[in-house]
Amino acid sequence: MAKLYRLLTEEDTSAFCHKVSAALAKGWELYGDPTYAYDATNKVMRCGQAVTKEIAADYSPEMKLGQQ
């Protein structure tokens, strides 16, 4: 059994909310508080949210976390 961790990031648009909602629908759980920061390179605000999920399989660095 393994506990997986992902940090979801996206520009501050509805796309970020949809990304987090999709992860929650797949069984991921929120971990910690969301973050909000200015991306000076692209001149946009960016959001971030960590999520975790327990799976029955062993962890492997080759696994695609978004497909779990």
C-alpha atoms as a printed R data frame, in Angstrom:
   type eleno elety resid chain resno       x      y       z
1  ATOM     1    CA   MET     A     1   0.000  0.000   0.000
2  ATOM     2    CA   ALA     A     2   1.308  3.437  -0.899
3  ATOM     3    CA   LYS     A     3   0.265  7.017  -0.237
4  ATOM     4    CA   LEU     A     4   0.676  9.224  -3.302
5  ATOM     5    CA   TYR     A     5   1.198 13.004  -3.333
6  ATOM     6    CA   ARG     A     6   0.522 15.494  -6.123
7  ATOM     7    CA   LEU     A     7   0.724 19.274  -6.312
8  ATOM     8    CA   LEU     A     8  -1.891 20.584  -8.716
9  ATOM     9    CA   THR     A     9  -1.158 24.008 -10.234
10 ATOM    10    CA   GLU     A    10  -2.870 26.157 -12.810
11 ATOM    11    CA   GLU     A    11  -3.547 29.784 -13.695
12 ATOM    12    CA   ASP     A    12  -6.253 31.399 -11.577
13 ATOM    13    CA   THR     A    13  -9.146 30.409 -13.825
14 ATOM    14    CA   SER     A    14 -11.955 27.898 -13.617
15 ATOM    15    CA   ALA     A    15  -9.495 25.378 -15.108
16 ATOM    16    CA   PHE     A    16  -7.808 25.160 -11.699
17 ATOM    17    CA   CYS     A    17 -11.118 24.413  -9.954
18 ATOM    18    CA   HIS     A    18 -11.911 21.764 -12.569
19 ATOM    19    CA   LYS     A    19  -8.474 20.164 -12.118
20 ATOM    20    CA   VAL     A    20  -8.950 19.921  -8.344
21 ATOM    21    CA   SER     A    21 -12.561 18.729  -8.729
22 ATOM    22    CA   ALA     A    22 -11.471 15.996 -11.159
23 ATOM    23    CA   ALA     A    23  -8.833 14.789  -8.690
24 ATOM    24    CA   LEU     A    24 -11.378 14.723  -5.853
25 ATOM    25    CA   ALA     A    25 -13.786 12.745  -8.045
26 ATOM    26    CA   LYS     A    26 -11.021 10.143  -8.560
27 ATOM    27    CA   GLY     A    27 -10.576  9.695  -4.813
28 ATOM    28    CA   TRP     A    28  -7.736 12.134  -4.121
29 ATOM    29    CA   GLU     A    29  -8.019 14.097  -0.862
30 ATOM    30    CA   LEU     A    30  -7.039 17.706  -0.178
31 ATOM    31    CA   TYR     A    31  -3.770 18.064   1.732
32 ATOM    32    CA   GLY     A    32  -3.038 21.370   3.430
33 ATOM    33    CA   ASP     A    33  -4.116 24.824   2.394
34 ATOM    34    CA   PRO     A    34  -4.243 26.059  -1.208
35 ATOM    35    CA   THR     A    35  -1.576 28.491  -2.396
36 ATOM    36    CA   TYR     A    36  -1.887 31.602  -4.523
37 ATOM    37    CA   ALA     A    37   1.087 33.415  -6.062
38 ATOM    38    CA   TYR     A    38   1.999 35.812  -8.845
39 ATOM    39    CA   ASP     A    39   3.839 34.282 -11.820
40 ATOM    40    CA   ALA     A    40   5.989 37.209 -12.922
41 ATOM    41    CA   THR     A    41   7.248 35.435 -16.051
42 ATOM    42    CA   ASN     A    42   3.739 34.976 -17.452
43 ATOM    43    CA   LYS     A    43   2.178 37.925 -15.595
44 ATOM    44    CA   VAL     A    44  -0.694 35.861 -14.144
45 ATOM    45    CA   MET     A    45  -1.820 34.650 -10.749
46 ATOM    46    CA   ARG     A    46  -1.368 30.903 -10.179
47 ATOM    47    CA   CYS     A    47  -3.126 28.577  -7.754
48 ATOM    48    CA   GLY     A    48  -1.797 25.396  -6.175
49 ATOM    49    CA   GLN     A    49  -3.332 22.617  -4.096
50 ATOM    50    CA   ALA     A    50  -1.679 19.489  -2.746
51 ATOM    51    CA   VAL     A    51  -3.656 16.243  -2.828
52 ATOM    52    CA   THR     A    52  -2.941 12.728  -1.539
53 ATOM    53    CA   LYS     A    53  -4.358  9.280  -2.242
54 ATOM    54    CA   GLU     A    54  -3.816  5.838  -0.740
55 ATOM    55    CA   ILE     A    55  -3.571  3.020  -3.273
56 ATOM    56    CA   ALA     A    56  -3.280 -0.754  -2.886
57 ATOM    57    CA   ALA     A    57  -0.228 -1.021  -5.179
58 ATOM    58    CA   ASP     A    58   3.388 -0.348  -4.273
59 ATOM    59    CA   TYR     A    59   4.787  3.053  -5.271
60 ATOM    60    CA   SER     A    60   6.924  3.251  -8.398
61 ATOM    61    CA   PRO     A    61   8.526  6.399  -9.830
62 ATOM    62    CA   GLU     A    62   7.331  5.284 -13.276
63 ATOM    63    CA   MET     A    63   3.627  5.430 -12.376
64 ATOM    64    CA   LYS     A    64   1.519  8.232 -13.833
65 ATOM    65    CA   LEU     A    65   0.084  9.885 -10.716
66 ATOM    66    CA   GLY     A    66  -2.783 11.529 -12.566
67 ATOM    67    CA   GLN     A    67  -4.001  8.126 -13.745
68 ATOM    68    CA   GLN     A    68  -4.232  6.671 -10.235
